[in-house]
Coordinates of C-alpha atoms in Angstrom, one line a residue:
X1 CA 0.0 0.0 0.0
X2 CA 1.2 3.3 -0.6
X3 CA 2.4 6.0 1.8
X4 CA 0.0 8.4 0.7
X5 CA -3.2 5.8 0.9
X6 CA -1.9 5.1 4.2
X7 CA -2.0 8.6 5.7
X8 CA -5.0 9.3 3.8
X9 CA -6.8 6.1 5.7
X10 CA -5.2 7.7 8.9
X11 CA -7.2 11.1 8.4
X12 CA -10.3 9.4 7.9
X13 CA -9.8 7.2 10.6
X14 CA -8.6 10.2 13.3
X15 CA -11.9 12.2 12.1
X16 CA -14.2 9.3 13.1
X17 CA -12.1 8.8 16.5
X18 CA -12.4 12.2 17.5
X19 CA -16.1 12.7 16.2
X20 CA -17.2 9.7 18.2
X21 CA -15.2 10.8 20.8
X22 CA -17.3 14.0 21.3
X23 CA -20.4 12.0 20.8
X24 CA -19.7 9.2 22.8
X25 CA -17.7 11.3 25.7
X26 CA -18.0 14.9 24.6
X27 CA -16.4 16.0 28.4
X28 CA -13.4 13.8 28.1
X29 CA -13.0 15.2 24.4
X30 CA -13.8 18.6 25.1
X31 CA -11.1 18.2 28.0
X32 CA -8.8 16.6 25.8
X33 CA -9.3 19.3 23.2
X34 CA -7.5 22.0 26.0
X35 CA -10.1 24.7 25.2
X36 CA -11.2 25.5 28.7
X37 CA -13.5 28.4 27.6
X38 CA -16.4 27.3 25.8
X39 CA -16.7 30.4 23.3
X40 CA -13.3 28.6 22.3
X41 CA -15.4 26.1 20.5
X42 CA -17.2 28.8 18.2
X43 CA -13.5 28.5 16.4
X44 CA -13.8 25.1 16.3
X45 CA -17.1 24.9 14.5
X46 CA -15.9 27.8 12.5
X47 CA -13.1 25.9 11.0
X48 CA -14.9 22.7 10.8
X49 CA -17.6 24.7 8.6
X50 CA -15.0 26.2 6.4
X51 CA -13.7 23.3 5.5
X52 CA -16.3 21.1 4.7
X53 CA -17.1 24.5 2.1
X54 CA -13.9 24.1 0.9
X55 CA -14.4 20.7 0.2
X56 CA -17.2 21.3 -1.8
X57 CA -15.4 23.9 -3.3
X58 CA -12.5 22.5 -4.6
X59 CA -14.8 19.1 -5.9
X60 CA -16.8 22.0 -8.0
X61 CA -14.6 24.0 -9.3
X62 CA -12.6 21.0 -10.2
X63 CA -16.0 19.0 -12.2
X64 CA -16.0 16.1 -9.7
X65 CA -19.5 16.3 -9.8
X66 CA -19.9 12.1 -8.7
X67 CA -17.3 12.6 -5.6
X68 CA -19.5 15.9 -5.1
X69 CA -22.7 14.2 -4.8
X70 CA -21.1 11.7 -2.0
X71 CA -19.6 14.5 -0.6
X72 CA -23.0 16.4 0.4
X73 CA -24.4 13.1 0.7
X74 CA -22.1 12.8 3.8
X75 CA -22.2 15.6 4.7
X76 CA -26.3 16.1 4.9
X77 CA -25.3 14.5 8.4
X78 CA -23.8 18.3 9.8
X79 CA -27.3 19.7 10.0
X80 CA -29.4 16.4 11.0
X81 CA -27.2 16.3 14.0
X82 CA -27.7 19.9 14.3
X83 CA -31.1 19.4 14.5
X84 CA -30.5 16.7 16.9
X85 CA -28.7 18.8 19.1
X86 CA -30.7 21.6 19.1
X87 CA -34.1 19.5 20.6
X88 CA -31.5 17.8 23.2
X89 CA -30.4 20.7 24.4
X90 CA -32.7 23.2 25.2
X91 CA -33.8 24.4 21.6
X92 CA -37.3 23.8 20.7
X93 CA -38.2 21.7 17.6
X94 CA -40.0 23.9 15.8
X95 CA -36.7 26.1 15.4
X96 CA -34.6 22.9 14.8
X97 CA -36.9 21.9 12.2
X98 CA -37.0 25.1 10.8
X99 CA -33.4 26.1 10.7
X100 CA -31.8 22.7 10.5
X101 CA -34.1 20.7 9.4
X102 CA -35.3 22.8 6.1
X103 CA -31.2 22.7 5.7
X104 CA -30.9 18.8 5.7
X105 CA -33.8 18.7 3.4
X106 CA -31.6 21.4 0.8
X107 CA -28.3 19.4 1.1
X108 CA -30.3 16.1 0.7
X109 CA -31.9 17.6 -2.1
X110 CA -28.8 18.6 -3.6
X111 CA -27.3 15.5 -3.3
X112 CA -29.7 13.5 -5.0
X113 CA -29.8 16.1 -8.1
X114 CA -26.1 15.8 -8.4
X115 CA -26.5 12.1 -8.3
X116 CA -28.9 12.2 -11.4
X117 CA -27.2 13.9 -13.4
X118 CA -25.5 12.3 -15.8
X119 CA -21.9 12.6 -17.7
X120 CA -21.7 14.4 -21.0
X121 CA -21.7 12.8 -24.0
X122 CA -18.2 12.4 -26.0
X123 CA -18.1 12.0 -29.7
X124 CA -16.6 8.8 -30.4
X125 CA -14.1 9.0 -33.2
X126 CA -15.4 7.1 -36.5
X127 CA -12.6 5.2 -37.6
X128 CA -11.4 6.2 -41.4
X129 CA -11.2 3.7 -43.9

């Protein structure tokens, strides 16, 4: 296997460790994290947010529309847990559906257009006699 499908595996791998981490044991993460002030953590969703744009971005502007698709496929997850989060927490769930709910449905929409679209048709060359 190759270095860089190795270290690519390990970023995957260290995002799903320290995602579940905060899920499954969000003080021991948050601890673990060394942000002692929780306004700290309106960086770290910040950043997070940026990034998954830039994601996007970068799959757009490059015409990856398939890996695209998956992308925001995956991604549809940021505002159902959003949602999630808000009603758990002391939000009501008529603002989570609102908000973060009429967001999943956008990005879920979006996914499936991307997915049915389909790749442009290329002139085959007739061969010359």
């Amino acid at each position: 296997m190759r270095l860089t499908t190795i270290m690519a595996w390990l970023v995957v791998l260290a995002g799903f460790w320290f995602g579940l981490g905060y899920l499954l044991n969000g003080d021991g993460a948050a601890a673990g994290f060394g942000i002692a002030d929780p306004a700290g953590y309106y960086v770290v969703k910040g950043v997070r947010d940026l990034a998954y744009g830039l994601t996007a971005l970068i799959l757009l502007v490059m015409g990856h529309r398939r890996a695209l698709a998956w992308v925001v496929l995956a991604d549809s997850i940021i505002p159902i847990g959003d949602a999630i989060a808000v009603m758990t927490h002391g939000g009501t769930v008529g603002y989570a559906l609102m908000v973060h709910g009429t967001a999943a449905v956008l990005v879920l929409l979006t996914a499936g257009l991307l997915f049915r679209e389909t790749a442009p048709v290329r002139a085959v060359p007739v061969p010359s006699r």
